[in-house]
mmCIF file of C-alpha atoms in Angstrom:
data_model
loop_
_atom_site.group_PDB
_atom_site.id
_atom_site.type_symbol
_atom_site.label_atom_id
_atom_site.label_comp_id
_atom_site.label_asym_id
_atom_site.label_seq_id
_atom_site.Cartn_x
_atom_site.Cartn_y
_atom_site.Cartn_z
ATOM 1 C CA MET A 61 14.210 39.898 26.120
ATOM 2 C CA VAL A 62 10.699 39.393 24.636
ATOM 3 C CA LYS A 63 10.546 35.321 23.868
ATOM 4 C CA GLY A 64 10.677 34.335 19.968
ATOM 5 C CA LYS A 65 11.883 38.737 18.953
ATOM 6 C CA LEU A 66 12.834 36.643 16.539
ATOM 7 C CA TYR A 67 11.488 34.151 13.703
ATOM 8 C CA GLY A 68 13.468 32.374 11.111
ATOM 9 C CA MET A 69 12.051 30.361 8.729
ATOM 10 C CA GLY A 70 13.879 27.866 6.246
ATOM 11 C CA ASN A 71 15.676 24.486 5.189
ATOM 12 C CA PRO A 72 16.361 22.400 8.369
ATOM 13 C CA LEU A 73 20.164 20.203 7.237
ATOM 14 C CA LEU A 74 21.813 18.556 8.913
ATOM 15 C CA ASP A 75 25.559 18.903 8.116
ATOM 16 C CA MET A 76 27.175 15.969 7.055
ATOM 17 C CA THR A 77 31.194 17.058 7.806
ATOM 18 C CA CYS A 78 34.469 15.629 6.125
ATOM 19 C CA THR A 79 38.194 16.444 4.919
ATOM 20 C CA VAL A 80 38.369 15.047 1.654
ATOM 21 C CA ASP A 81 41.098 15.974 -1.752
ATOM 22 C CA GLU A 82 40.438 18.168 -4.422
ATOM 23 C CA ALA A 83 40.177 14.834 -6.655
ATOM 24 C CA TYR A 84 37.099 14.087 -4.693
ATOM 25 C CA LEU A 85 35.856 17.502 -6.360
ATOM 26 C CA LYS A 86 36.597 17.394 -9.080
ATOM 27 C CA LYS A 87 35.849 13.015 -9.346
ATOM 28 C CA TYR A 88 31.974 15.372 -8.878
ATOM 29 C CA GLU A 89 32.871 18.221 -10.515
ATOM 30 C CA LEU A 90 32.365 20.175 -7.981
ATOM 31 C CA GLN A 91 34.247 24.066 -7.066
ATOM 32 C CA PRO A 92 35.738 24.689 -3.797
ATOM 33 C CA ASN A 93 34.098 27.342 -2.033
ATOM 34 C CA ASN A 94 30.340 27.158 -3.183
ATOM 35 C CA ALA A 95 27.390 25.830 -2.308
ATOM 36 C CA ILE A 96 25.198 23.878 -4.630
ATOM 37 C CA LEU A 97 21.753 21.864 -5.074
ATOM 38 C CA ALA A 98 22.434 18.457 -5.479
ATOM 39 C CA GLU A 99 22.147 16.511 -8.853
ATOM 40 C CA GLU A 100 21.995 12.334 -9.455
ATOM 41 C CA GLN A 101 25.914 13.277 -10.122
ATOM 42 C CA HIS A 102 26.570 13.765 -6.850
ATOM 43 C CA ARG A 103 23.382 10.984 -5.432
ATOM 44 C CA PRO A 104 26.455 8.602 -3.648
ATOM 45 C CA ILE A 105 28.314 11.142 -1.876
ATOM 46 C CA TYR A 106 26.190 11.150 1.164
ATOM 47 C CA GLU A 107 26.934 7.221 0.989
ATOM 48 C CA GLU A 108 30.600 6.907 0.296
ATOM 49 C CA LEU A 109 30.899 9.504 2.938
ATOM 50 C CA GLN A 110 29.276 7.491 5.671
ATOM 51 C CA ASN A 111 32.290 4.546 5.304
ATOM 52 C CA GLU A 112 34.057 4.103 7.314
ATOM 53 C CA ASN A 113 37.478 5.488 5.337
ATOM 54 C CA TYR A 114 36.228 8.719 5.826
ATOM 55 C CA LYS A 115 35.772 10.877 9.192
ATOM 56 C CA VAL A 116 32.389 12.241 9.252
ATOM 57 C CA SER A 117 30.910 15.222 11.896
ATOM 58 C CA TYR A 118 26.860 15.293 12.544
ATOM 59 C CA SER A 119 25.668 18.704 13.566
ATOM 60 C CA PRO A 120 22.318 20.996 12.629
ATOM 61 C CA GLY A 121 22.583 23.012 9.515
ATOM 62 C CA GLY A 122 20.548 24.854 7.134
ATOM 63 C CA ALA A 123 21.971 28.278 6.649
ATOM 64 C CA THR A 124 18.969 29.675 8.780
ATOM 65 C CA GLN A 125 19.027 27.161 11.092
ATOM 66 C CA ASN A 126 22.388 27.891 11.622
ATOM 67 C CA THR A 127 21.662 31.499 11.890
ATOM 68 C CA ILE A 128 19.051 31.776 14.179
ATOM 69 C CA ARG A 129 21.712 29.337 16.337
ATOM 70 C CA VAL A 130 24.062 31.399 16.379
ATOM 71 C CA ALA A 131 21.337 34.723 17.457
ATOM 72 C CA GLN A 132 20.398 32.711 20.255
ATOM 73 C CA TRP A 133 23.950 31.529 21.510
ATOM 74 C CA TYR A 134 24.034 35.944 21.870
ATOM 75 C CA LEU A 135 20.923 36.448 23.237
ATOM 76 C CA ASN A 136 21.095 33.473 25.507
ATOM 77 C CA GLU A 137 18.001 33.482 26.969
ATOM 78 C CA PRO A 138 15.433 30.135 26.926
ATOM 79 C CA GLU A 139 13.224 30.523 23.220
ATOM 80 C CA ALA A 140 14.234 34.574 22.361
ATOM 81 C CA THR A 141 14.506 32.876 18.722
ATOM 82 C CA SER A 142 11.640 30.294 16.629
ATOM 83 C CA PHE A 143 12.895 28.653 13.592
ATOM 84 C CA VAL A 144 10.392 25.930 11.411
ATOM 85 C CA GLY A 145 10.843 23.553 8.431
ATOM 86 C CA CYS A 146 10.468 20.085 7.355
ATOM 87 C CA ILE A 147 12.208 17.274 8.516
ATOM 88 C CA GLY A 148 11.907 13.471 7.936
ATOM 89 C CA ASN A 149 9.933 11.364 10.772
ATOM 90 C CA ASP A 150 13.601 9.838 11.090
ATOM 91 C CA SER A 151 16.502 9.588 13.570
ATOM 92 C CA PHE A 152 18.071 12.970 11.954
ATOM 93 C CA GLY A 153 15.166 14.535 12.455
ATOM 94 C CA ASP A 154 14.889 13.383 15.808
ATOM 95 C CA LYS A 155 18.869 14.505 16.529
ATOM 96 C CA MET A 156 17.739 18.024 14.563
ATOM 97 C CA LYS A 157 14.802 18.719 17.065
ATOM 98 C CA ALA A 158 16.505 17.320 20.540
ATOM 99 C CA CYS A 159 19.721 19.906 19.998
ATOM 100 C CA MET A 160 18.068 22.800 18.624
ATOM 101 C CA LYS A 161 15.688 22.397 22.490
ATOM 102 C CA LYS A 162 19.141 22.202 24.115
ATOM 103 C CA GLU A 163 20.444 25.370 22.859
ATOM 104 C CA GLY A 164 17.104 26.949 23.376
ATOM 105 C CA ILE A 165 15.337 27.386 20.128
ATOM 106 C CA LYS A 166 11.872 26.931 20.103
ATOM 107 C CA THR A 167 10.929 25.317 17.114
ATOM 108 C CA ASN A 168 7.812 24.180 15.063
ATOM 109 C CA TYR A 169 9.578 21.499 12.719
ATOM 110 C CA LEU A 170 6.849 20.813 9.888
ATOM 111 C CA VAL A 171 7.472 16.276 9.862
ATOM 112 C CA ASP A 172 6.726 14.881 6.336
ATOM 113 C CA PRO A 173 6.338 10.921 7.219
ATOM 114 C CA ASN A 174 7.106 10.065 3.398
ATOM 115 C CA VAL A 175 10.388 11.843 2.705
ATOM 116 C CA PRO A 176 13.505 11.748 4.487
ATOM 117 C CA THR A 177 15.428 14.398 6.446
ATOM 118 C CA GLY A 178 17.643 16.909 4.419
ATOM 119 C CA VAL A 179 21.018 16.632 4.530
ATOM 120 C CA CYS A 180 24.392 18.520 3.889
ATOM 121 C CA ALA A 181 27.756 17.447 2.491
ATOM 122 C CA VAL A 182 30.553 19.863 3.267
ATOM 123 C CA LEU A 183 33.278 18.881 1.473
ATOM 124 C CA LEU A 184 36.293 21.112 3.336
ATOM 125 C CA THR A 185 39.377 21.094 1.536
ATOM 126 C CA GLY A 186 41.913 23.329 3.387
ATOM 127 C CA LYS A 187 40.323 26.434 4.539
ATOM 128 C CA ASN A 188 37.254 26.355 1.725
ATOM 129 C CA ARG A 189 33.901 24.191 1.739
ATOM 130 C CA SER A 190 32.309 23.042 -1.280
ATOM 131 C CA LEU A 191 28.235 21.996 0.024
ATOM 132 C CA VAL A 192 26.605 19.822 -1.905
ATOM 133 C CA THR A 193 22.673 20.237 -0.416
ATOM 134 C CA LYS A 194 19.648 16.832 -0.848
ATOM 135 C CA LEU A 195 17.045 19.025 0.876
ATOM 136 C CA ASP A 196 14.625 16.159 0.335
ATOM 137 C CA ALA A 197 12.155 17.016 3.395
ATOM 138 C CA ALA A 198 13.640 20.945 3.595
ATOM 139 C CA ASN A 199 11.947 20.969 0.247
ATOM 140 C CA GLU A 200 8.422 19.304 1.072
ATOM 141 C CA TYR A 201 7.400 22.990 3.420
ATOM 142 C CA LYS A 202 3.707 23.654 2.937
ATOM 143 C CA GLN A 203 2.140 27.501 3.243
ATOM 144 C CA SER A 204 -0.499 25.341 5.514
ATOM 145 C CA HIS A 205 2.132 24.512 8.163
ATOM 146 C CA LEU A 206 2.672 27.605 8.089
ATOM 147 C CA SER A 207 -1.016 29.353 8.010
ATOM 148 C CA SER A 208 -2.342 27.030 11.050
ATOM 149 C CA PRO A 209 -1.826 29.109 14.754
ATOM 150 C CA SER A 210 0.920 26.929 16.005
ATOM 151 C CA THR A 211 3.026 28.470 12.987
ATOM 152 C CA TRP A 212 1.878 32.096 12.852
ATOM 153 C CA SER A 213 1.728 32.821 16.284
ATOM 154 C CA LEU A 214 5.250 32.846 16.253
ATOM 155 C CA VAL A 215 5.541 34.397 13.015
ATOM 156 C CA THR A 216 3.241 37.346 15.031
ATOM 157 C CA ASP A 217 5.385 37.092 18.526
ATOM 158 C CA ALA A 218 8.611 37.796 16.458
ATOM 159 C CA SER A 219 9.662 41.188 15.138
ATOM 160 C CA TYR A 220 12.083 40.345 13.362
ATOM 161 C CA TYR A 221 12.449 38.371 10.876
ATOM 162 C CA TYR A 222 15.345 36.333 8.804
ATOM 163 C CA ILE A 223 15.048 33.680 6.092
ATOM 164 C CA ALA A 224 18.207 32.713 3.756
ATOM 165 C CA GLY A 225 17.521 32.961 0.047
ATOM 166 C CA PHE A 226 17.915 29.117 -0.809
ATOM 167 C CA PHE A 227 14.445 29.364 0.931
ATOM 168 C CA LEU A 228 14.097 30.763 -2.373
ATOM 169 C CA THR A 229 13.470 27.503 -4.035
ATOM 170 C CA VAL A 230 11.252 25.609 -1.575
ATOM 171 C CA SER A 231 8.389 28.790 -0.832
ATOM 172 C CA PRO A 232 8.455 32.127 -1.978
ATOM 173 C CA GLU A 233 4.410 32.526 -1.318
ATOM 174 C CA CYS A 234 5.725 31.666 2.661
ATOM 175 C CA MET A 235 8.802 34.333 2.583
ATOM 176 C CA ILE A 236 5.972 36.758 0.556
ATOM 177 C CA GLU A 237 3.268 36.230 3.527
ATOM 178 C CA ILE A 238 5.883 37.364 6.032
ATOM 179 C CA GLY A 239 7.151 39.505 4.334
ATOM 180 C CA GLU A 240 3.311 40.978 3.928
ATOM 181 C CA HIS A 241 2.754 40.786 7.841
ATOM 182 C CA ALA A 242 5.837 42.352 7.822
ATOM 183 C CA VAL A 243 5.152 45.376 5.780
ATOM 184 C CA ALA A 244 1.883 45.826 7.502
ATOM 185 C CA GLU A 245 2.872 45.672 10.877
ATOM 186 C CA ASN A 246 6.638 47.245 10.992
ATOM 187 C CA LYS A 247 8.725 45.253 11.406
ATOM 188 C CA VAL A 248 12.153 44.188 10.160
ATOM 189 C CA PHE A 249 12.034 41.368 7.765
ATOM 190 C CA CYS A 250 15.868 39.870 6.079
ATOM 191 C CA MET A 251 16.830 38.556 3.480
ATOM 192 C CA ASN A 252 20.631 36.907 2.101
ATOM 193 C CA LEU A 253 21.439 35.907 -1.204
ATOM 194 C CA SER A 254 22.900 33.005 0.287
ATOM 195 C CA ALA A 255 24.554 31.420 -2.693
ATOM 196 C CA PRO A 256 25.608 32.984 -6.863
ATOM 197 C CA PHE A 257 23.037 30.463 -8.307
ATOM 198 C CA LEU A 258 19.554 31.805 -7.013
ATOM 199 C CA SER A 259 19.867 35.025 -8.261
ATOM 200 C CA GLN A 260 20.756 33.229 -11.996
ATOM 201 C CA PHE A 261 18.113 30.673 -11.489
ATOM 202 C CA PHE A 262 15.621 32.113 -9.316
ATOM 203 C CA LYS A 263 15.482 35.340 -9.922
ATOM 204 C CA GLU A 264 11.857 36.120 -10.235
ATOM 205 C CA PRO A 265 11.124 34.673 -7.170
ATOM 206 C CA MET A 266 14.256 36.983 -6.047
ATOM 207 C CA ALA A 267 12.751 39.583 -7.759
ATOM 208 C CA LYS A 268 9.045 39.375 -5.602
ATOM 209 C CA VAL A 269 10.492 39.202 -2.012
ATOM 210 C CA LEU A 270 13.002 42.408 -2.714
ATOM 211 C CA PRO A 271 10.484 44.161 -2.321
ATOM 212 C CA TYR A 272 10.155 43.389 1.252
ATOM 213 C CA CYS A 273 13.861 43.515 2.331
ATOM 214 C CA ASP A 274 14.430 45.980 5.127
ATOM 215 C CA ILE A 275 18.281 44.171 5.481
ATOM 216 C CA VAL A 276 20.090 42.298 2.381
ATOM 217 C CA PHE A 277 23.115 40.219 3.534
ATOM 218 C CA SER A 278 25.620 38.200 1.291
ATOM 219 C CA ASN A 279 28.788 37.868 0.650
ATOM 220 C CA GLU A 280 31.185 39.115 -1.649
ATOM 221 C CA ASP A 281 30.948 36.206 -5.114
ATOM 222 C CA GLU A 282 26.853 36.687 -4.371
ATOM 223 C CA ALA A 283 26.323 40.232 -4.396
ATOM 224 C CA ARG A 284 28.700 40.172 -7.554
ATOM 225 C CA ALA A 285 26.591 37.231 -8.873
ATOM 226 C CA PHE A 286 23.579 39.040 -8.163
ATOM 227 C CA SER A 287 24.540 42.878 -9.626
ATOM 228 C CA LYS A 288 24.939 40.020 -13.735
ATOM 229 C CA ASP A 289 22.522 38.777 -13.162
ATOM 230 C CA PHE A 290 20.141 42.303 -12.466
ATOM 231 C CA GLY A 291 21.550 43.757 -14.677
ATOM 232 C CA PHE A 292 23.895 46.715 -12.410
ATOM 233 C CA ASN A 293 26.557 46.580 -14.495
ATOM 234 C CA SER A 294 29.302 46.962 -11.819
ATOM 235 C CA THR A 295 31.603 45.338 -10.349
ATOM 236 C CA ASP A 296 32.347 47.500 -7.538
ATOM 237 C CA LEU A 297 30.842 46.234 -3.771
ATOM 238 C CA GLY A 298 30.164 49.533 -3.111
ATOM 239 C CA VAL A 299 27.878 50.727 -6.207
ATOM 240 C CA ILE A 300 26.368 47.297 -5.952
ATOM 241 C CA ALA A 301 25.090 47.918 -2.332
ATOM 242 C CA GLN A 302 23.656 51.295 -3.161
ATOM 243 C CA LYS A 303 21.731 49.817 -6.108
ATOM 244 C CA LEU A 304 20.337 46.388 -4.314
ATOM 245 C CA ALA A 305 19.084 49.046 -1.565
ATOM 246 C CA ALA A 306 17.422 52.041 -4.085
ATOM 247 C CA LEU A 307 14.989 48.418 -5.839
ATOM 248 C CA PRO A 308 11.834 49.352 -4.807
ATOM 249 C CA LYS A 309 10.917 48.733 -1.055
ATOM 250 C CA ASN A 310 6.898 48.369 0.258
ATOM 251 C CA ASN A 311 7.926 49.115 4.057
ATOM 252 C CA ASP A 312 9.173 53.036 3.372
ATOM 253 C CA LYS A 313 9.439 53.452 6.742
ATOM 254 C CA ARG A 314 12.227 52.376 7.166
ATOM 255 C CA SER A 315 15.509 52.528 4.328
ATOM 256 C CA ARG A 316 17.276 49.366 3.466
ATOM 257 C CA MET A 317 20.380 48.405 4.367
ATOM 258 C CA VAL A 318 23.144 46.239 2.225
ATOM 259 C CA ILE A 319 25.646 43.838 4.464
ATOM 260 C CA PHE A 320 27.839 42.600 1.973
ATOM 261 C CA THR A 321 31.290 40.304 4.141
ATOM 262 C CA GLN A 322 33.763 39.353 2.158
ATOM 263 C CA GLY A 323 36.580 36.530 3.801
ATOM 264 C CA ASP A 324 38.976 38.574 5.530
ATOM 265 C CA LYS A 325 38.697 41.738 3.367
ATOM 266 C CA PRO A 326 36.357 44.937 4.916
ATOM 267 C CA THR A 327 32.557 44.157 5.778
ATOM 268 C CA VAL A 328 31.043 47.013 3.695
ATOM 269 C CA VAL A 329 27.829 48.276 4.458
ATOM 270 C CA PHE A 330 25.338 51.197 2.864
ATOM 271 C CA HIS A 331 22.347 52.284 5.194
ATOM 272 C CA ASP A 332 21.070 55.777 5.611
ATOM 273 C CA GLY A 333 23.034 57.153 2.052
ATOM 274 C CA LYS A 334 26.551 55.899 2.630
ATOM 275 C CA VAL A 335 28.870 53.355 2.416
ATOM 276 C CA THR A 336 31.009 52.002 5.579
ATOM 277 C CA GLU A 337 33.820 50.074 5.501
ATOM 278 C CA TYR A 338 34.356 48.070 8.595
ATOM 279 C CA PRO A 339 37.483 46.645 8.469
ATOM 280 C CA VAL A 340 37.354 42.366 10.062
ATOM 281 C CA LEU A 341 39.176 41.084 13.687
ATOM 282 C CA PRO A 342 42.336 40.401 12.422
ATOM 283 C CA ILE A 343 43.245 36.187 13.079
ATOM 284 C CA ALA A 344 46.325 34.016 12.293
ATOM 285 C CA PRO A 345 45.628 31.778 9.720
ATOM 286 C CA GLU A 346 46.023 28.576 11.733
ATOM 287 C CA ASN A 347 43.267 29.384 13.390
ATOM 288 C CA ILE A 348 41.255 28.951 11.172
ATOM 289 C CA VAL A 349 39.733 25.554 11.102
ATOM 290 C CA ASP A 350 37.339 26.260 7.792
ATOM 291 C CA THR A 351 35.032 29.142 6.398
ATOM 292 C CA ASN A 352 31.529 27.224 6.785
ATOM 293 C CA GLY A 353 28.897 28.649 8.651
ATOM 294 C CA ALA A 354 30.908 32.018 7.977
ATOM 295 C CA GLY A 355 28.641 33.785 6.664
ATOM 296 C CA ASP A 356 25.097 32.881 8.680
ATOM 297 C CA ALA A 357 27.492 33.194 11.614
ATOM 298 C CA PHE A 358 28.120 36.780 10.790
ATOM 299 C CA ALA A 359 24.119 37.207 10.094
ATOM 300 C CA GLY A 360 23.643 35.776 13.850
ATOM 301 C CA GLY A 361 25.466 37.426 15.245
ATOM 302 C CA PHE A 362 23.966 41.117 13.884
ATOM 303 C CA LEU A 363 21.046 40.232 14.375
ATOM 304 C CA SER A 364 21.226 39.241 17.892
ATOM 305 C CA ALA A 365 22.712 42.405 18.532
ATOM 306 C CA TYR A 366 20.058 44.328 16.678
ATOM 307 C CA CYS A 367 17.151 42.846 18.040
ATOM 308 C CA GLN A 368 18.378 44.631 21.058
ATOM 309 C CA GLU A 369 17.834 48.121 19.244
ATOM 310 C CA GLU A 370 22.280 48.335 19.767
ATOM 311 C CA GLU A 371 24.197 50.773 17.546
ATOM 312 C CA LEU A 372 24.584 49.681 13.383
ATOM 313 C CA ASP A 373 28.510 49.522 14.454
ATOM 314 C CA ALA A 374 28.142 47.355 17.375
ATOM 315 C CA CYS A 375 25.889 45.289 15.466
ATOM 316 C CA ILE A 376 28.553 44.887 13.093
ATOM 317 C CA GLN A 377 31.311 43.940 14.869
ATOM 318 C CA LYS A 378 28.882 41.363 17.240
ATOM 319 C CA GLY A 379 28.443 39.706 14.047
ATOM 320 C CA MET A 380 32.389 40.030 13.583
ATOM 321 C CA GLU A 381 33.317 38.504 16.386
ATOM 322 C CA ALA A 382 30.006 35.374 15.140
ATOM 323 C CA ALA A 383 32.124 34.719 12.514
ATOM 324 C CA SER A 384 35.343 34.695 14.256
ATOM 325 C CA MET A 385 34.583 32.327 16.406
ATOM 326 C CA ILE A 386 33.009 30.171 13.389
ATOM 327 C CA ILE A 387 35.806 29.878 11.919
ATOM 328 C CA GLN A 388 38.011 28.342 14.211
ATOM 329 C CA VAL A 389 35.799 25.849 14.804
ATOM 330 C CA SER A 390 34.950 22.801 12.372
ATOM 331 C CA GLY A 391 31.865 23.475 10.738
ATOM 332 C CA CYS A 392 28.695 25.564 12.916
ATOM 333 C CA THR A 393 29.796 24.707 15.683
ATOM 334 C CA LEU A 394 28.491 26.818 19.631
ATOM 335 C CA PRO A 395 30.945 26.226 22.294
ATOM 336 C CA GLU A 396 29.272 25.109 26.299
ATOM 337 C CA ARG A 397 28.176 28.590 27.845
ATOM 338 C CA GLU A 398 28.895 28.090 31.140
#
């Protein structure tokens, strides 16, 4: 296995995971299964969760970082993956660096001394999760850091790139720079639609990045939001996948693959001109702890197989295994390797 074969760039966050009641969500006008960026009204959440009345667990988070962590867990070779993003010069940032190093991932964080490390409140109600992200340092990533020799060498070493759509709010320019390299070298560039608000409020940068995408991941809510915002006029996931795959593409050496997960319903894949549905692995409802990180884990499992050039069916299966593993624990928690 080549070192650094899979490269991720995104918003490194420390997840603060906590069980709350529905009244708490209502208080902050939050939906039970959604992801948003914190606004002024949400800022008290982070202080409140550190109050002794709440039991909070801390873990490295952020969509792309979680996907890379899962892929690394499956690849199980030191520094098979790399990750880049911006953190603060603080204890949260130090925790994240130590954890990523322990998990075998090569990181090259930009450290901003003026802004704290980003956090994500993962608010659990039953099996649902509401994500409220305060980007802070994650929002300060600079293109000059990507262009620096220590970071760009990670880009050139890699053959597969994965960036969650959340990074569109930070630096679409960096996504395009990596996309251009991927096209020029015939490497594989992947993006996740990540959240419904992105296609609505960041449609322009998303439209600029999409032509570089060889693989697009999404869940059903994000796919239908994308369909509405991009004028597809369909709620049928097979139709949406086909239309998304047909959007302009810069690398004509391979067709675009589109993968839509939809919880316990079949995963919809459009590839090489046809739609295939893959039934998910059955899990007893009582074994589901929470759904946080399921989509990130699916992408990580899938890419761990895909970057080893396994057959598509095997890649989907690995994605489903990963998602199944993650929803049976709290947050994106990976088992210790024996």
